[in-house]
GROMACS .gro file of N, CA and C in nm:
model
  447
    1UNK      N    1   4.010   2.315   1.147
    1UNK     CA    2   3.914   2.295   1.039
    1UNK      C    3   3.984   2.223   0.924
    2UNK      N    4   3.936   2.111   0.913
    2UNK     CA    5   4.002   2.007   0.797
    2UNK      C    6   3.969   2.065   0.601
    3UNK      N    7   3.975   2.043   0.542
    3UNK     CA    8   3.946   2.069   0.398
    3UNK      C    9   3.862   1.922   0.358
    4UNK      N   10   3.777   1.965   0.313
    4UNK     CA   11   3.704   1.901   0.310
    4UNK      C   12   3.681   1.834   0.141
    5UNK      N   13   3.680   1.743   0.084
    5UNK     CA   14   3.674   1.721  -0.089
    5UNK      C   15   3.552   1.740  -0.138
    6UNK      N   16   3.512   1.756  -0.240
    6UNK     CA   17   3.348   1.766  -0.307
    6UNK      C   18   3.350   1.639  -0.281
    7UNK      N   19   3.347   1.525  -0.249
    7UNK     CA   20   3.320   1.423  -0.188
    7UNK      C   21   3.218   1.416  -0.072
    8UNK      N   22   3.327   1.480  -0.001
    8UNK     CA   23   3.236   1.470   0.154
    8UNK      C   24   3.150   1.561   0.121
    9UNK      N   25   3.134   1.687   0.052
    9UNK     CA   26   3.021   1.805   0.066
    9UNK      C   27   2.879   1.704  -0.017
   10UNK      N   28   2.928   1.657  -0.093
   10UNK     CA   29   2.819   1.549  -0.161
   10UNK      C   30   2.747   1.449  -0.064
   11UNK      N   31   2.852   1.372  -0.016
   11UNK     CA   32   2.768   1.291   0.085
   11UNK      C   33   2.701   1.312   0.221
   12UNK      N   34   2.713   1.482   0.241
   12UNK     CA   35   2.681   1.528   0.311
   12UNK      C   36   2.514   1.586   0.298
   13UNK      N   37   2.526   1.625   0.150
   13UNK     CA   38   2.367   1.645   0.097
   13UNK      C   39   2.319   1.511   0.105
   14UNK      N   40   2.392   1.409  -0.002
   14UNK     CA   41   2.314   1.291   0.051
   14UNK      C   42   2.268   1.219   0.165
   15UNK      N   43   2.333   1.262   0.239
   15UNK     CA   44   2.288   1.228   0.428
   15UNK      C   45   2.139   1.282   0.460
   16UNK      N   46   2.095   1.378   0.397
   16UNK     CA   47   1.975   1.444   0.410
   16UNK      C   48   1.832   1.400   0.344
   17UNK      N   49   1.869   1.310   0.253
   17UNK     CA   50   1.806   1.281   0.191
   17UNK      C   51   1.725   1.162   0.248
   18UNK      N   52   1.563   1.250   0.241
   18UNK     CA   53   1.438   1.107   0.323
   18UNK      C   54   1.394   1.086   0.212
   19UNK      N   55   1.395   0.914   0.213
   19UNK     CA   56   1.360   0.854   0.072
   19UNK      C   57   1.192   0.861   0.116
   20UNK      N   58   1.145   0.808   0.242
   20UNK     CA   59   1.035   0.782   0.298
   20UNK      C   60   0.942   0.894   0.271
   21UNK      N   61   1.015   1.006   0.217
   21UNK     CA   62   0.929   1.109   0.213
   21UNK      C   63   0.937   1.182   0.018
   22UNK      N   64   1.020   1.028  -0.014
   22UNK     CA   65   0.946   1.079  -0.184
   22UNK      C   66   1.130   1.185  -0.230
   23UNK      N   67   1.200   1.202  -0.144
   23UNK     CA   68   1.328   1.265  -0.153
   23UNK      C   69   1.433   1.216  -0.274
   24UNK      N   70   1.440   1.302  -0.402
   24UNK     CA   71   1.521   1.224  -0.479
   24UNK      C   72   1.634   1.323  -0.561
   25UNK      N   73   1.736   1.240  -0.525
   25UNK     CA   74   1.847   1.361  -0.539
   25UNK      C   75   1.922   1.285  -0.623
   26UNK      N   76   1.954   1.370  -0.797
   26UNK     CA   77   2.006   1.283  -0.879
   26UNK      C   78   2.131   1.369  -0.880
   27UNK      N   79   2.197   1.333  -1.033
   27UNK     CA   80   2.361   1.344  -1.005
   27UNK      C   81   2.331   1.520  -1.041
   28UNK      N   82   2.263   1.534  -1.123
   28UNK     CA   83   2.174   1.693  -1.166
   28UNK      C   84   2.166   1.792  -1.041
   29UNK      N   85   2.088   1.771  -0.966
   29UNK     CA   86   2.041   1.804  -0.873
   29UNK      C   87   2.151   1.816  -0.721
   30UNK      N   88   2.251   1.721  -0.740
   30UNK     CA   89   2.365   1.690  -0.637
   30UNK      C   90   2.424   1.813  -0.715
   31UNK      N   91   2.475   1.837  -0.795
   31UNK     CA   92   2.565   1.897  -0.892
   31UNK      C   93   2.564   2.060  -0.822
   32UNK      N   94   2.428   2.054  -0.815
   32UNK     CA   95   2.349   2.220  -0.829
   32UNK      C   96   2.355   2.232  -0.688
   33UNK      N   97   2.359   2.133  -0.597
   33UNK     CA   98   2.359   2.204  -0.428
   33UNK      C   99   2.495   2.204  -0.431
   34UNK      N  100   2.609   2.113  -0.425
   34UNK     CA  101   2.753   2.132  -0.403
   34UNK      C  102   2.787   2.273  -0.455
   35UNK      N  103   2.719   2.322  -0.553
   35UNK     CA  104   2.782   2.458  -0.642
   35UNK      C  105   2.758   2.547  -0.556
   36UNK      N  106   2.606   2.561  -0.508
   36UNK     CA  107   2.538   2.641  -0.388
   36UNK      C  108   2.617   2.653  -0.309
   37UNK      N  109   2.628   2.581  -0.236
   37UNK     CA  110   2.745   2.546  -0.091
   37UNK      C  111   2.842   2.597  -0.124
   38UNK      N  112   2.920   2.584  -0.252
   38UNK     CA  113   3.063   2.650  -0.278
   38UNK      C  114   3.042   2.797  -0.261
   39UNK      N  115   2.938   2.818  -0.330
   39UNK     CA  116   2.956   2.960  -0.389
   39UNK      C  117   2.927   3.041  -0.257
   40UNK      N  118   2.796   3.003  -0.124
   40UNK     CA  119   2.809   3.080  -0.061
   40UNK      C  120   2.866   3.057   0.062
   41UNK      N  121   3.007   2.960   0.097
   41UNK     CA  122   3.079   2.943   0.163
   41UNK      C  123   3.229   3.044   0.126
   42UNK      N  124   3.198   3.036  -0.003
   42UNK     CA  125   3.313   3.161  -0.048
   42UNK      C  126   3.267   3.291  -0.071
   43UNK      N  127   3.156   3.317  -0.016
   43UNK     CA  128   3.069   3.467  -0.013
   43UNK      C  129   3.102   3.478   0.148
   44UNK      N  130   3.068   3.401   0.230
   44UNK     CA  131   3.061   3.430   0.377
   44UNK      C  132   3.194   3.416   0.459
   45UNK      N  133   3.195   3.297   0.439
   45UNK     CA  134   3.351   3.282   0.475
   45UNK      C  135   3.464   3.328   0.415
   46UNK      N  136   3.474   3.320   0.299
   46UNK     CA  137   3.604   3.392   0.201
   46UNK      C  138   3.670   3.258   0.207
   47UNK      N  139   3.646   3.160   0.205
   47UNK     CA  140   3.696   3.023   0.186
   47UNK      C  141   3.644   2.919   0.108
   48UNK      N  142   3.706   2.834   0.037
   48UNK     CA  143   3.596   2.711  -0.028
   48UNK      C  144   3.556   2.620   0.044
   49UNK      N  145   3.474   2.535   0.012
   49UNK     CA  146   3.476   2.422   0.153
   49UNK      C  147   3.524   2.330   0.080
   50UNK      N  148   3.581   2.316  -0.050
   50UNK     CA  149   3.662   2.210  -0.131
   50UNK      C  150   3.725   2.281  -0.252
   51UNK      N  151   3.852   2.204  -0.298
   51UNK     CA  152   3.939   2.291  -0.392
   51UNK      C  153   3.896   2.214  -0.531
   52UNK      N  154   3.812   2.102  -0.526
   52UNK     CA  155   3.742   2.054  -0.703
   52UNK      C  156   3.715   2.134  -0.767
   53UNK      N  157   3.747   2.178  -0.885
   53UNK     CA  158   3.722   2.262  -0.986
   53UNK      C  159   3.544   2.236  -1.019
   54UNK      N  160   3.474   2.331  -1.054
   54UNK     CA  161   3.347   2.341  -1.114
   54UNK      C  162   3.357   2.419  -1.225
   55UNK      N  163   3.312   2.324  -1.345
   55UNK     CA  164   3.264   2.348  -1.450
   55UNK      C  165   3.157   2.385  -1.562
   56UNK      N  166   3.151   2.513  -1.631
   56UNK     CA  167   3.032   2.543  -1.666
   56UNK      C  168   3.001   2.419  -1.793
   57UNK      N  169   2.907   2.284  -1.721
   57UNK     CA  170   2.843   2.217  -1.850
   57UNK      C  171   2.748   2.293  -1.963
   58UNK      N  172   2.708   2.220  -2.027
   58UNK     CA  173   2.544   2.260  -2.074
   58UNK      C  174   2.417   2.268  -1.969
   59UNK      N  175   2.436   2.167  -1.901
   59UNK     CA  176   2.338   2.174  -1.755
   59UNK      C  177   2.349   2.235  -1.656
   60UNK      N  178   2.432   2.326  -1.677
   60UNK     CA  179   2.481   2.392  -1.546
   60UNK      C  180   2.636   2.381  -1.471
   61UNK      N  181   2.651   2.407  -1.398
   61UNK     CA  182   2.799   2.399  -1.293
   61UNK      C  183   2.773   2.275  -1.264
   62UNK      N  184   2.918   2.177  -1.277
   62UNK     CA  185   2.934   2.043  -1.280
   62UNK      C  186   3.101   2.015  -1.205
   63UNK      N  187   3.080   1.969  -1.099
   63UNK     CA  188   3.221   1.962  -1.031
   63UNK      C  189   3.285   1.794  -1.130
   64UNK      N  190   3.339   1.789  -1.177
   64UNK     CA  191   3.352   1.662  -1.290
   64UNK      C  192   3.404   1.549  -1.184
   65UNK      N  193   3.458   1.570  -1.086
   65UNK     CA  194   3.479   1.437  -1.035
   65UNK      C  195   3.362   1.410  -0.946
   66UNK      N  196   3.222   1.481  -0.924
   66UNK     CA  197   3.125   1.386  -0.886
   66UNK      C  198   3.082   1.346  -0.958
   67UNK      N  199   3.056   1.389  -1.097
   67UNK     CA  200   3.017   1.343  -1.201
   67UNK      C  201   3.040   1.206  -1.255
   68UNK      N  202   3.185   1.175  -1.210
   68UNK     CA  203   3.210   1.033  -1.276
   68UNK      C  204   3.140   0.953  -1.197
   69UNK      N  205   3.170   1.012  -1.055
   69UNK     CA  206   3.157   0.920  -0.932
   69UNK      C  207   2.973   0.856  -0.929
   70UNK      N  208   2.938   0.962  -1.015
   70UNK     CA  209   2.746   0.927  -0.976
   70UNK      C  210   2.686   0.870  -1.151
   71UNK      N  211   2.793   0.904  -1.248
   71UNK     CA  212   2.709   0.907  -1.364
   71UNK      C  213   2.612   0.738  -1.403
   72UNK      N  214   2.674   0.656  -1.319
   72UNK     CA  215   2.587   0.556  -1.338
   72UNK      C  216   2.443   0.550  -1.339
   73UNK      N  217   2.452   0.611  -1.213
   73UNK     CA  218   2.296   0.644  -1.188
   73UNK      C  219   2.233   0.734  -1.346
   74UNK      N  220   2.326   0.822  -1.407
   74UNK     CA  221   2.183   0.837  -1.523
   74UNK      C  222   2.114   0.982  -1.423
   75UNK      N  223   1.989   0.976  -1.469
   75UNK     CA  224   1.916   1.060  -1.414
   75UNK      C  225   1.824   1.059  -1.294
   76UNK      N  226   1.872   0.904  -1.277
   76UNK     CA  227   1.788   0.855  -1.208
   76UNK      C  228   1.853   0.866  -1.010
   77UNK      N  229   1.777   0.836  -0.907
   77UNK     CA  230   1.800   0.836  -0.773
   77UNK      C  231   1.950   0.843  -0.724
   78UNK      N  232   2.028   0.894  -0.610
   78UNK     CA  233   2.127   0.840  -0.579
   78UNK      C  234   2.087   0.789  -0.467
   79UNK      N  235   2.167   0.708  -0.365
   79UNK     CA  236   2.078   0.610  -0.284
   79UNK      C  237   2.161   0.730  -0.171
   80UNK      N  238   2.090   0.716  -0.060
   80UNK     CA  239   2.172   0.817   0.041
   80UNK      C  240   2.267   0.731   0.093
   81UNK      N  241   2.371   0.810   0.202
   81UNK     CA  242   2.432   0.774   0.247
   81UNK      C  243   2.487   0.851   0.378
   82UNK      N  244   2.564   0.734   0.456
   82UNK     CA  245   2.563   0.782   0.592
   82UNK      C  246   2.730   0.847   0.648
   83UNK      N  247   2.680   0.942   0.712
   83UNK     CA  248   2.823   1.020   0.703
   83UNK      C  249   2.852   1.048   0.832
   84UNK      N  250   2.938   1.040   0.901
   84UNK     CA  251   2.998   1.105   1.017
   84UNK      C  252   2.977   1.257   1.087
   85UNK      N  253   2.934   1.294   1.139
   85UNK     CA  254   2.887   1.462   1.155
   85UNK      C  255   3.018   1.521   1.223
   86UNK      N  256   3.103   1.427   1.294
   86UNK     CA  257   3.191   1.520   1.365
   86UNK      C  258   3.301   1.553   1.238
   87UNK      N  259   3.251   1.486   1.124
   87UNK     CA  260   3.401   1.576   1.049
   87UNK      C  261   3.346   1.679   0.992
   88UNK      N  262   3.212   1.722   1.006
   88UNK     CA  263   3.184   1.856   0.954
   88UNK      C  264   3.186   1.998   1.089
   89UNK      N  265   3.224   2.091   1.064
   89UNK     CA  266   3.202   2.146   1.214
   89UNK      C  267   3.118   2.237   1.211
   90UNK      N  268   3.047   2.319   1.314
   90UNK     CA  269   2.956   2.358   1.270
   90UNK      C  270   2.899   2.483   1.205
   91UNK      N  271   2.981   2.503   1.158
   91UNK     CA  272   2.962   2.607   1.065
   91UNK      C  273   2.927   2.589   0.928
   92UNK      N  274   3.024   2.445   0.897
   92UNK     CA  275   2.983   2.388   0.759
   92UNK      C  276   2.849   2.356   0.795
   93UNK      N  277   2.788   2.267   0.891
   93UNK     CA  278   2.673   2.229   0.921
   93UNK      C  279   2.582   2.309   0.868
   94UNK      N  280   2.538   2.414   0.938
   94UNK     CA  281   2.494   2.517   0.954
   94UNK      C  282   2.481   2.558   0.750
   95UNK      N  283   2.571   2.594   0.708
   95UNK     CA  284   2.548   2.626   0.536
   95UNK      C  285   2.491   2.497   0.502
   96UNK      N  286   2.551   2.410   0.514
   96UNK     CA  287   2.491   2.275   0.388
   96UNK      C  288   2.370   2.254   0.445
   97UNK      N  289   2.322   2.288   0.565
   97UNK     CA  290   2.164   2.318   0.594
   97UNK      C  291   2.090   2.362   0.531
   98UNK      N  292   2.159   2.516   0.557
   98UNK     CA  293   2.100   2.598   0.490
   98UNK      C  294   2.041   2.570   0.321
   99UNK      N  295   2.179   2.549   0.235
   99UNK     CA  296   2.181   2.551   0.137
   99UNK      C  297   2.030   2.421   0.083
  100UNK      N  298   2.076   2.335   0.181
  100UNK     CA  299   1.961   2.208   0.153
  100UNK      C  300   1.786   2.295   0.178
  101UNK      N  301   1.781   2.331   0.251
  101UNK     CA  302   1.652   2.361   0.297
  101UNK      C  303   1.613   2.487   0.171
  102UNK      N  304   1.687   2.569   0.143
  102UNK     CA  305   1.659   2.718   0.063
  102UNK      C  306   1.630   2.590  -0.079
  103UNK      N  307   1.733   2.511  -0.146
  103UNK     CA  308   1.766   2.473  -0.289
  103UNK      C  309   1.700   2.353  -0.310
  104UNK      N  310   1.711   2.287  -0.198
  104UNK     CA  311   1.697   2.124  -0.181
  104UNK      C  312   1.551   2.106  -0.199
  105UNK      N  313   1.427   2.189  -0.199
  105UNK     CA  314   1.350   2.194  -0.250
  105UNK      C  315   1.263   2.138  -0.408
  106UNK      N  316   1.358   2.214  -0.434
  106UNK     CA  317   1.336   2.273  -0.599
  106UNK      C  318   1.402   2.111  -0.702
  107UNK      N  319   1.324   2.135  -0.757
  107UNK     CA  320   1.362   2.034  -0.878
  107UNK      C  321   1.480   2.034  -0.915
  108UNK      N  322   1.557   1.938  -0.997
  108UNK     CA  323   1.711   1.944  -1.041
  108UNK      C  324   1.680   2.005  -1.183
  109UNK      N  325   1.587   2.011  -1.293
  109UNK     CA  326   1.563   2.118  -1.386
  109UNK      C  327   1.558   2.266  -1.341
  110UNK      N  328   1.463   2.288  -1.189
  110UNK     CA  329   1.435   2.397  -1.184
  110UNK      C  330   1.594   2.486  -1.110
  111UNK      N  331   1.673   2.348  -1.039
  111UNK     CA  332   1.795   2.446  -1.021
  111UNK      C  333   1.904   2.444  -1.142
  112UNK      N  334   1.906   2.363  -1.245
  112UNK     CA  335   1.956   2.380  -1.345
  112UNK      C  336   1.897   2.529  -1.424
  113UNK      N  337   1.810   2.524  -1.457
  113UNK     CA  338   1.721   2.704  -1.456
  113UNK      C  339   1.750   2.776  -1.401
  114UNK      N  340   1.759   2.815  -1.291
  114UNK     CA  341   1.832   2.889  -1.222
  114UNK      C  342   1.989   2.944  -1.243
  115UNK      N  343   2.060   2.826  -1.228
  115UNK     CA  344   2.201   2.863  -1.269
  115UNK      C  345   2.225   2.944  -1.392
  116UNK      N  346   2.133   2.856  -1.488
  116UNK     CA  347   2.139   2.946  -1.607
  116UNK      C  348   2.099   3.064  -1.629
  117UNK      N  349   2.058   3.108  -1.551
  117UNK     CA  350   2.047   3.305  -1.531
  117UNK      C  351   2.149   3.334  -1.481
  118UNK      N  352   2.245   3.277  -1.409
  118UNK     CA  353   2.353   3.303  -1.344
  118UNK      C  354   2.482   3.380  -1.392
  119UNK      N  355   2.575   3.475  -1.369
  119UNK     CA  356   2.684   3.490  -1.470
  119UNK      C  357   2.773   3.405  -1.382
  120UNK      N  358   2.793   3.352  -1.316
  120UNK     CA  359   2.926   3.256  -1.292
  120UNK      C  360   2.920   3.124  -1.418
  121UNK      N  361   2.788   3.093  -1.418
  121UNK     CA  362   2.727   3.003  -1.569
  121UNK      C  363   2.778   3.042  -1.657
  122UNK      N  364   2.671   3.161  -1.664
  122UNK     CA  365   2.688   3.213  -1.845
  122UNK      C  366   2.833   3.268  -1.885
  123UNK      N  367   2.876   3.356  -1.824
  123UNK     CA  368   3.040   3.391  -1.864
  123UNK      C  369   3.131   3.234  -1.857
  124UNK      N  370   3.170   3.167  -1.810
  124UNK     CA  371   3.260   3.057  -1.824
  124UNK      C  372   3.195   2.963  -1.937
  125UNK      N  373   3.067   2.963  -1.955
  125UNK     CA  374   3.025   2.873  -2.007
  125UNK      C  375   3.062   2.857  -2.198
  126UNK      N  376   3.063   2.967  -2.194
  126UNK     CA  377   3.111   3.015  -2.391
  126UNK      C  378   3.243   3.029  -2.377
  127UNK      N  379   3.326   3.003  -2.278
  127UNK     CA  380   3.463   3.020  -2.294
  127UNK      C  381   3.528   2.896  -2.339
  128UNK      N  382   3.654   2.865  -2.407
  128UNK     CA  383   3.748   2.738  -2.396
  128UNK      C  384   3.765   2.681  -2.268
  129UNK      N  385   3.794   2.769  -2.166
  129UNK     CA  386   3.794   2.726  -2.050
  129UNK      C  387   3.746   2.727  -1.981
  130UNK      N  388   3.648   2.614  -1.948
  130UNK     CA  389   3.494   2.696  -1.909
  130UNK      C  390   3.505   2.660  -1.721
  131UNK      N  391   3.568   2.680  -1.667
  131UNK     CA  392   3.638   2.643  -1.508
  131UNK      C  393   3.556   2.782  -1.469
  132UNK      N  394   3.449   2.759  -1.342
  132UNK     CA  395   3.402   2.862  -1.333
  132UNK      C  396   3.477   2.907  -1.154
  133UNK      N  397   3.540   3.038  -1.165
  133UNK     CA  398   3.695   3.017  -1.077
  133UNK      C  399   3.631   3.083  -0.948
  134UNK      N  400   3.655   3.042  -0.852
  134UNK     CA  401   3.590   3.060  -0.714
  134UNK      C  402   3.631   3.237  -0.693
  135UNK      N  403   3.697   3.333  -0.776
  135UNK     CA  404   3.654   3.455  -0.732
  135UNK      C  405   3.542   3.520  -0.839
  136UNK      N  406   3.463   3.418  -0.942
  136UNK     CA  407   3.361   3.463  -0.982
  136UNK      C  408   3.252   3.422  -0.924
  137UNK      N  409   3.268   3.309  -0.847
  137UNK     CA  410   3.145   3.268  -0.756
  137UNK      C  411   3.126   3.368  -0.636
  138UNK      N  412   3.265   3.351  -0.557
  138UNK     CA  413   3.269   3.511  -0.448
  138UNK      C  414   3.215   3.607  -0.434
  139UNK      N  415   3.223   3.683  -0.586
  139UNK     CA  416   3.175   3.796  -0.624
  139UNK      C  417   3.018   3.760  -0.682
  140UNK      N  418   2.976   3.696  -0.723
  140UNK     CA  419   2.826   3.665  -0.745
  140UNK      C  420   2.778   3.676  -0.592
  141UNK      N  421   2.766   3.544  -0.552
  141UNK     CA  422   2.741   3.485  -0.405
  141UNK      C  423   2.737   3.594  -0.322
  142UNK      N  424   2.800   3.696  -0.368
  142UNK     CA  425   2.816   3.832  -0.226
  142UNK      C  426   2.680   3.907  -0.304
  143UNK      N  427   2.675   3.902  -0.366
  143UNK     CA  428   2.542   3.975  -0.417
  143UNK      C  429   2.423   3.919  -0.403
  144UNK      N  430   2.422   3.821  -0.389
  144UNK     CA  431   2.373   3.734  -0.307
  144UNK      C  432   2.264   3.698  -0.184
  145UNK      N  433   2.403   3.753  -0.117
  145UNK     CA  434   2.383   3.741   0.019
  145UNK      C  435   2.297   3.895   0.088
  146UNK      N  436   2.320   3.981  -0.002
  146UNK     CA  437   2.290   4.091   0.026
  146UNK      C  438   2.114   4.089   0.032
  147UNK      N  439   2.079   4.019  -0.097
  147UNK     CA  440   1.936   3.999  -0.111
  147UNK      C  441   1.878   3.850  -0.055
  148UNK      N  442   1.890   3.783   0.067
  148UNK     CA  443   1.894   3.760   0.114
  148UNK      C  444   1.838   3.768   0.262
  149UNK      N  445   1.950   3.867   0.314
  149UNK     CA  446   1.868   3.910   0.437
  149UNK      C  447   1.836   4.016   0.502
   0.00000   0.00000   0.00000
């Protein structure tokens, strides 16, 4: 099992994305599924599926190097893109599915809303250091999971 960068977990949501069907996934909205994916890949697995730091913005959990990578776009569309499946295996598969189908729904306000009820959010977010650290996601995400299934 390779390590994977918030890179690939990004272009992996973006792989999903049907424009034909009105599908629009901005840098907002990218932001808020990669966090998803982190948080309950380190609830289930006890692993990250990338070591990028996520940060509590004003908008929510913001991994800062997709941020640079998309901020052109603004608020506006990211265009999809095409990704290789054998470097994901299937287990990652299987979550960033998941995570797409449960989140991938919902508006990039309405998952920005969301987060913000969140304490992995709200505690890092009023701090100096607002790095929201993958054993506060762990411990959320497991609570989680409980209500769930």
């Amino acid at each position: 099992m390779h390590t994977h960068t918030c890179h690939d977990i990004a272009d992996y949501f973006l792989s999903l994305v049907k424009e034909d069907e009105g599908d629009l996934v901005s840098n907002l909205k990218l932001q808020k599924l990669v966090y998803y994916a982190q948080g309950f890949s380190l609830a289930m697995n006890d692993k990250p599926l990338f070591e990028e730091p996520i940060e509590a913005w004003q908008h929510g959990p913001v991994c800062v190097e997709l941020y640079h990578r998309f901020k052109d776009y603004g608020g506006g569309a990211i265009p999809p893109v095409q990704v290789d499946l054998s470097e994901y295996d299937d287990d990652t598969q299987e979550l960033l599915n998941e995570v797409n189908r449960i989140f991938g729904q919902f508006s990039a306000w309405k998952l920005r809303n969301l987060t913000h009820e969140e304490p992995t959010w709200l505690n890092a977010y009023e701090k100096p250091d607002d790095t929201i650290t993958q054993k506060a996601m762990k411990d959320y995400f497991k609570t989680q999971l409980t209500e769930e299934e």
